[in-house]
């Protein structure tokens, strides 16, 4: 394999930015599951794998694997013959994701995006926006 050429000075941060983007993408899936489990717990008292799979449009095995990752990360637990439940850490993450989503929806609506489009777009954006950007958005919305 040939040696790579050194990055120009201006592009020195590229690897870090790409690594950050990959990390955010991996976390986005976990955040979607945590948020959905929270919603299902509020609605039904528990989240069943079948309901998670159906609502996310994935297969039962895919949902099972994702929940296993959540459990390994300490975000969820499951009980025999019952469903999936969030830990306190998982519930806090769900609240954080939900607040991020709401801020982005409010911002998009304020700049003229129709509400249905804002809801859809915020779903993807909520995982990629930094805490610094969110603080700026909240300050803007508070004006």
PDB file of C-alpha atoms in Angstrom:
ATOM      1  CA  UNK A   1       0.000   0.000   0.000  1.00  0.00           C
ATOM      2  CA  UNK A   2       1.528   3.349  -0.972  1.00  0.00           C
ATOM      3  CA  UNK A   3       2.255   5.944   1.669  1.00  0.00           C
ATOM      4  CA  UNK A   4      -0.294   8.722   1.903  1.00  0.00           C
ATOM      5  CA  UNK A   5       0.666  12.276   1.153  1.00  0.00           C
ATOM      6  CA  UNK A   6       0.721  14.716   4.057  1.00  0.00           C
ATOM      7  CA  UNK A   7      -2.362  16.878   4.415  1.00  0.00           C
ATOM      8  CA  UNK A   8      -1.985  20.546   3.569  1.00  0.00           C
ATOM      9  CA  UNK A   9      -1.993  22.796   6.640  1.00  0.00           C
ATOM     10  CA  UNK A  10      -5.563  23.942   5.932  1.00  0.00           C
ATOM     11  CA  UNK A  11      -6.816  20.326   5.864  1.00  0.00           C
ATOM     12  CA  UNK A  12      -5.047  19.117   9.015  1.00  0.00           C
ATOM     13  CA  UNK A  13      -8.354  18.960  10.901  1.00  0.00           C
ATOM     14  CA  UNK A  14     -10.070  16.785   8.265  1.00  0.00           C
ATOM     15  CA  UNK A  15      -9.438  13.417   9.942  1.00  0.00           C
ATOM     16  CA  UNK A  16     -10.788  14.737  13.237  1.00  0.00           C
ATOM     17  CA  UNK A  17     -13.900  16.135  11.532  1.00  0.00           C
ATOM     18  CA  UNK A  18     -14.582  12.872   9.696  1.00  0.00           C
ATOM     19  CA  UNK A  19     -14.049  10.848  12.879  1.00  0.00           C
ATOM     20  CA  UNK A  20     -16.474  13.155  14.691  1.00  0.00           C
ATOM     21  CA  UNK A  21     -19.067  12.716  11.924  1.00  0.00           C
ATOM     22  CA  UNK A  22     -18.788   8.905  12.105  1.00  0.00           C
ATOM     23  CA  UNK A  23     -19.108   8.963  15.891  1.00  0.00           C
ATOM     24  CA  UNK A  24     -22.186  11.204  15.713  1.00  0.00           C
ATOM     25  CA  UNK A  25     -23.793   8.908  13.145  1.00  0.00           C
ATOM     26  CA  UNK A  26     -23.239   5.866  15.354  1.00  0.00           C
ATOM     27  CA  UNK A  27     -24.713   7.698  18.350  1.00  0.00           C
ATOM     28  CA  UNK A  28     -27.704   8.881  16.291  1.00  0.00           C
ATOM     29  CA  UNK A  29     -29.063   5.352  16.003  1.00  0.00           C
ATOM     30  CA  UNK A  30     -28.747   4.769  19.750  1.00  0.00           C
ATOM     31  CA  UNK A  31     -30.402   8.120  20.450  1.00  0.00           C
ATOM     32  CA  UNK A  32     -33.331   7.257  18.163  1.00  0.00           C
ATOM     33  CA  UNK A  33     -33.857   3.972  20.007  1.00  0.00           C
ATOM     34  CA  UNK A  34     -33.610   5.620  23.434  1.00  0.00           C
ATOM     35  CA  UNK A  35     -36.088   8.326  22.456  1.00  0.00           C
ATOM     36  CA  UNK A  36     -38.541   5.765  21.061  1.00  0.00           C
ATOM     37  CA  UNK A  37     -38.246   3.503  24.102  1.00  0.00           C
ATOM     38  CA  UNK A  38     -39.011   6.527  26.283  1.00  0.00           C
ATOM     39  CA  UNK A  39     -42.096   7.293  24.188  1.00  0.00           C
ATOM     40  CA  UNK A  40     -43.291   3.672  24.365  1.00  0.00           C
ATOM     41  CA  UNK A  41     -42.709   3.556  28.123  1.00  0.00           C
ATOM     42  CA  UNK A  42     -44.801   6.706  28.538  1.00  0.00           C
ATOM     43  CA  UNK A  43     -47.566   5.253  26.383  1.00  0.00           C
ATOM     44  CA  UNK A  44     -47.590   1.585  27.466  1.00  0.00           C
ATOM     45  CA  UNK A  45     -45.407   1.341  30.594  1.00  0.00           C
ATOM     46  CA  UNK A  46     -42.768  -0.642  28.699  1.00  0.00           C
ATOM     47  CA  UNK A  47     -41.253  -0.951  25.246  1.00  0.00           C
ATOM     48  CA  UNK A  48     -41.579  -4.298  23.466  1.00  0.00           C
ATOM     49  CA  UNK A  49     -39.046  -5.280  20.811  1.00  0.00           C
ATOM     50  CA  UNK A  50     -41.882  -5.872  18.328  1.00  0.00           C
ATOM     51  CA  UNK A  51     -43.170  -2.320  18.855  1.00  0.00           C
ATOM     52  CA  UNK A  52     -39.678  -0.845  18.560  1.00  0.00           C
ATOM     53  CA  UNK A  53     -39.052  -2.719  15.308  1.00  0.00           C
ATOM     54  CA  UNK A  54     -42.415  -1.743  13.849  1.00  0.00           C
ATOM     55  CA  UNK A  55     -42.120   1.955  14.697  1.00  0.00           C
ATOM     56  CA  UNK A  56     -38.557   2.253  13.411  1.00  0.00           C
ATOM     57  CA  UNK A  57     -39.256   0.157  10.322  1.00  0.00           C
ATOM     58  CA  UNK A  58     -36.546  -2.391  11.094  1.00  0.00           C
ATOM     59  CA  UNK A  59     -36.588  -6.146  11.544  1.00  0.00           C
ATOM     60  CA  UNK A  60     -37.047  -7.803  14.920  1.00  0.00           C
ATOM     61  CA  UNK A  61     -33.400  -9.052  14.939  1.00  0.00           C
ATOM     62  CA  UNK A  62     -32.135  -5.540  14.126  1.00  0.00           C
ATOM     63  CA  UNK A  63     -34.110  -4.063  17.024  1.00  0.00           C
ATOM     64  CA  UNK A  64     -32.915  -6.860  19.318  1.00  0.00           C
ATOM     65  CA  UNK A  65     -29.265  -6.146  18.449  1.00  0.00           C
ATOM     66  CA  UNK A  66     -29.730  -2.411  18.966  1.00  0.00           C
ATOM     67  CA  UNK A  67     -31.344  -2.970  22.360  1.00  0.00           C
ATOM     68  CA  UNK A  68     -28.446  -5.265  23.302  1.00  0.00           C
ATOM     69  CA  UNK A  69     -26.071  -2.368  22.516  1.00  0.00           C
ATOM     70  CA  UNK A  70     -28.187  -0.035  24.662  1.00  0.00           C
ATOM     71  CA  UNK A  71     -28.054  -2.527  27.521  1.00  0.00           C
ATOM     72  CA  UNK A  72     -24.289  -2.894  27.163  1.00  0.00           C
ATOM     73  CA  UNK A  73     -23.960   0.916  27.252  1.00  0.00           C
ATOM     74  CA  UNK A  74     -26.032   1.066  30.444  1.00  0.00           C
ATOM     75  CA  UNK A  75     -28.918   2.904  28.781  1.00  0.00           C
ATOM     76  CA  UNK A  76     -31.564   0.172  28.991  1.00  0.00           C
ATOM     77  CA  UNK A  77     -32.512  -3.013  30.805  1.00  0.00           C
ATOM     78  CA  UNK A  78     -34.942  -5.788  29.979  1.00  0.00           C
ATOM     79  CA  UNK A  79     -36.902  -8.081  32.234  1.00  0.00           C
ATOM     80  CA  UNK A  80     -37.914 -11.671  31.468  1.00  0.00           C
ATOM     81  CA  UNK A  81     -41.412 -11.846  29.981  1.00  0.00           C
ATOM     82  CA  UNK A  82     -41.578  -8.058  30.042  1.00  0.00           C
ATOM     83  CA  UNK A  83     -40.289  -5.351  27.771  1.00  0.00           C
ATOM     84  CA  UNK A  84     -37.368  -2.983  27.608  1.00  0.00           C
ATOM     85  CA  UNK A  85     -36.953  -0.147  30.099  1.00  0.00           C
ATOM     86  CA  UNK A  86     -34.572   2.802  30.200  1.00  0.00           C
ATOM     87  CA  UNK A  87     -32.117   3.253  33.021  1.00  0.00           C
ATOM     88  CA  UNK A  88     -31.873   6.677  34.644  1.00  0.00           C
ATOM     89  CA  UNK A  89     -28.983   7.434  32.276  1.00  0.00           C
ATOM     90  CA  UNK A  90     -31.058   6.323  29.281  1.00  0.00           C
ATOM     91  CA  UNK A  91     -34.037   8.410  30.402  1.00  0.00           C
ATOM     92  CA  UNK A  92     -31.800  11.473  30.800  1.00  0.00           C
ATOM     93  CA  UNK A  93     -30.433  10.932  27.290  1.00  0.00           C
ATOM     94  CA  UNK A  94     -33.975  10.640  25.901  1.00  0.00           C
ATOM     95  CA  UNK A  95     -34.908  13.931  27.582  1.00  0.00           C
ATOM     96  CA  UNK A  96     -31.799  15.606  26.163  1.00  0.00           C
ATOM     97  CA  UNK A  97     -32.509  14.361  22.629  1.00  0.00           C
ATOM     98  CA  UNK A  98     -36.147  15.433  22.889  1.00  0.00           C
ATOM     99  CA  UNK A  99     -35.123  18.945  24.050  1.00  0.00           C
ATOM    100  CA  UNK A 100     -32.608  19.220  21.190  1.00  0.00           C
ATOM    101  CA  UNK A 101     -35.303  18.202  18.741  1.00  0.00           C
ATOM    102  CA  UNK A 102     -37.762  20.762  20.121  1.00  0.00           C
ATOM    103  CA  UNK A 103     -35.174  23.562  19.909  1.00  0.00           C
ATOM    104  CA  UNK A 104     -34.427  22.732  16.284  1.00  0.00           C
ATOM    105  CA  UNK A 105     -38.107  22.533  15.351  1.00  0.00           C
ATOM    106  CA  UNK A 106     -38.734  25.909  17.000  1.00  0.00           C
ATOM    107  CA  UNK A 107     -35.745  27.447  15.206  1.00  0.00           C
ATOM    108  CA  UNK A 108     -36.768  26.098  11.813  1.00  0.00           C
ATOM    109  CA  UNK A 109     -40.336  27.323  12.247  1.00  0.00           C
ATOM    110  CA  UNK A 110     -39.085  30.753  13.345  1.00  0.00           C
ATOM    111  CA  UNK A 111     -37.073  31.126  10.130  1.00  0.00           C
ATOM    112  CA  UNK A 112     -40.090  30.179   8.015  1.00  0.00           C
ATOM    113  CA  UNK A 113     -39.932  26.418   7.559  1.00  0.00           C
ATOM    114  CA  UNK A 114     -43.408  24.794   7.594  1.00  0.00           C
ATOM    115  CA  UNK A 115     -44.042  22.816  10.792  1.00  0.00           C
ATOM    116  CA  UNK A 116     -44.288  19.393   9.110  1.00  0.00           C
ATOM    117  CA  UNK A 117     -41.006  19.971   7.277  1.00  0.00           C
ATOM    118  CA  UNK A 118     -39.380  21.332  10.448  1.00  0.00           C
ATOM    119  CA  UNK A 119     -40.337  18.175  12.374  1.00  0.00           C
ATOM    120  CA  UNK A 120     -38.889  15.940   9.670  1.00  0.00           C
ATOM    121  CA  UNK A 121     -35.680  17.930   9.191  1.00  0.00           C
ATOM    122  CA  UNK A 122     -35.067  18.285  12.923  1.00  0.00           C
ATOM    123  CA  UNK A 123     -35.149  14.494  13.237  1.00  0.00           C
ATOM    124  CA  UNK A 124     -31.923  14.263  11.264  1.00  0.00           C
ATOM    125  CA  UNK A 125     -30.326  17.469  12.507  1.00  0.00           C
ATOM    126  CA  UNK A 126     -30.808  16.766  16.215  1.00  0.00           C
ATOM    127  CA  UNK A 127     -27.963  14.270  16.250  1.00  0.00           C
ATOM    128  CA  UNK A 128     -25.431  16.495  14.515  1.00  0.00           C
ATOM    129  CA  UNK A 129     -25.782  19.844  16.243  1.00  0.00           C
ATOM    130  CA  UNK A 130     -23.230  20.752  18.903  1.00  0.00           C
ATOM    131  CA  UNK A 131     -24.049  21.998  22.383  1.00  0.00           C
ATOM    132  CA  UNK A 132     -22.514  25.360  21.430  1.00  0.00           C
ATOM    133  CA  UNK A 133     -24.782  25.669  18.403  1.00  0.00           C
ATOM    134  CA  UNK A 134     -27.814  24.665  20.478  1.00  0.00           C
ATOM    135  CA  UNK A 135     -27.000  27.337  23.042  1.00  0.00           C
ATOM    136  CA  UNK A 136     -26.812  29.920  20.255  1.00  0.00           C
ATOM    137  CA  UNK A 137     -30.119  28.697  18.811  1.00  0.00           C
ATOM    138  CA  UNK A 138     -31.780  28.928  22.228  1.00  0.00           C
ATOM    139  CA  UNK A 139     -30.420  32.444  22.735  1.00  0.00           C
ATOM    140  CA  UNK A 140     -31.755  33.452  19.318  1.00  0.00           C
ATOM    141  CA  UNK A 141     -35.169  31.959  20.069  1.00  0.00           C
ATOM    142  CA  UNK A 142     -35.311  33.733  23.443  1.00  0.00           C
ATOM    143  CA  UNK A 143     -35.079  37.164  21.767  1.00  0.00           C
TER     144      UNK A 143
END
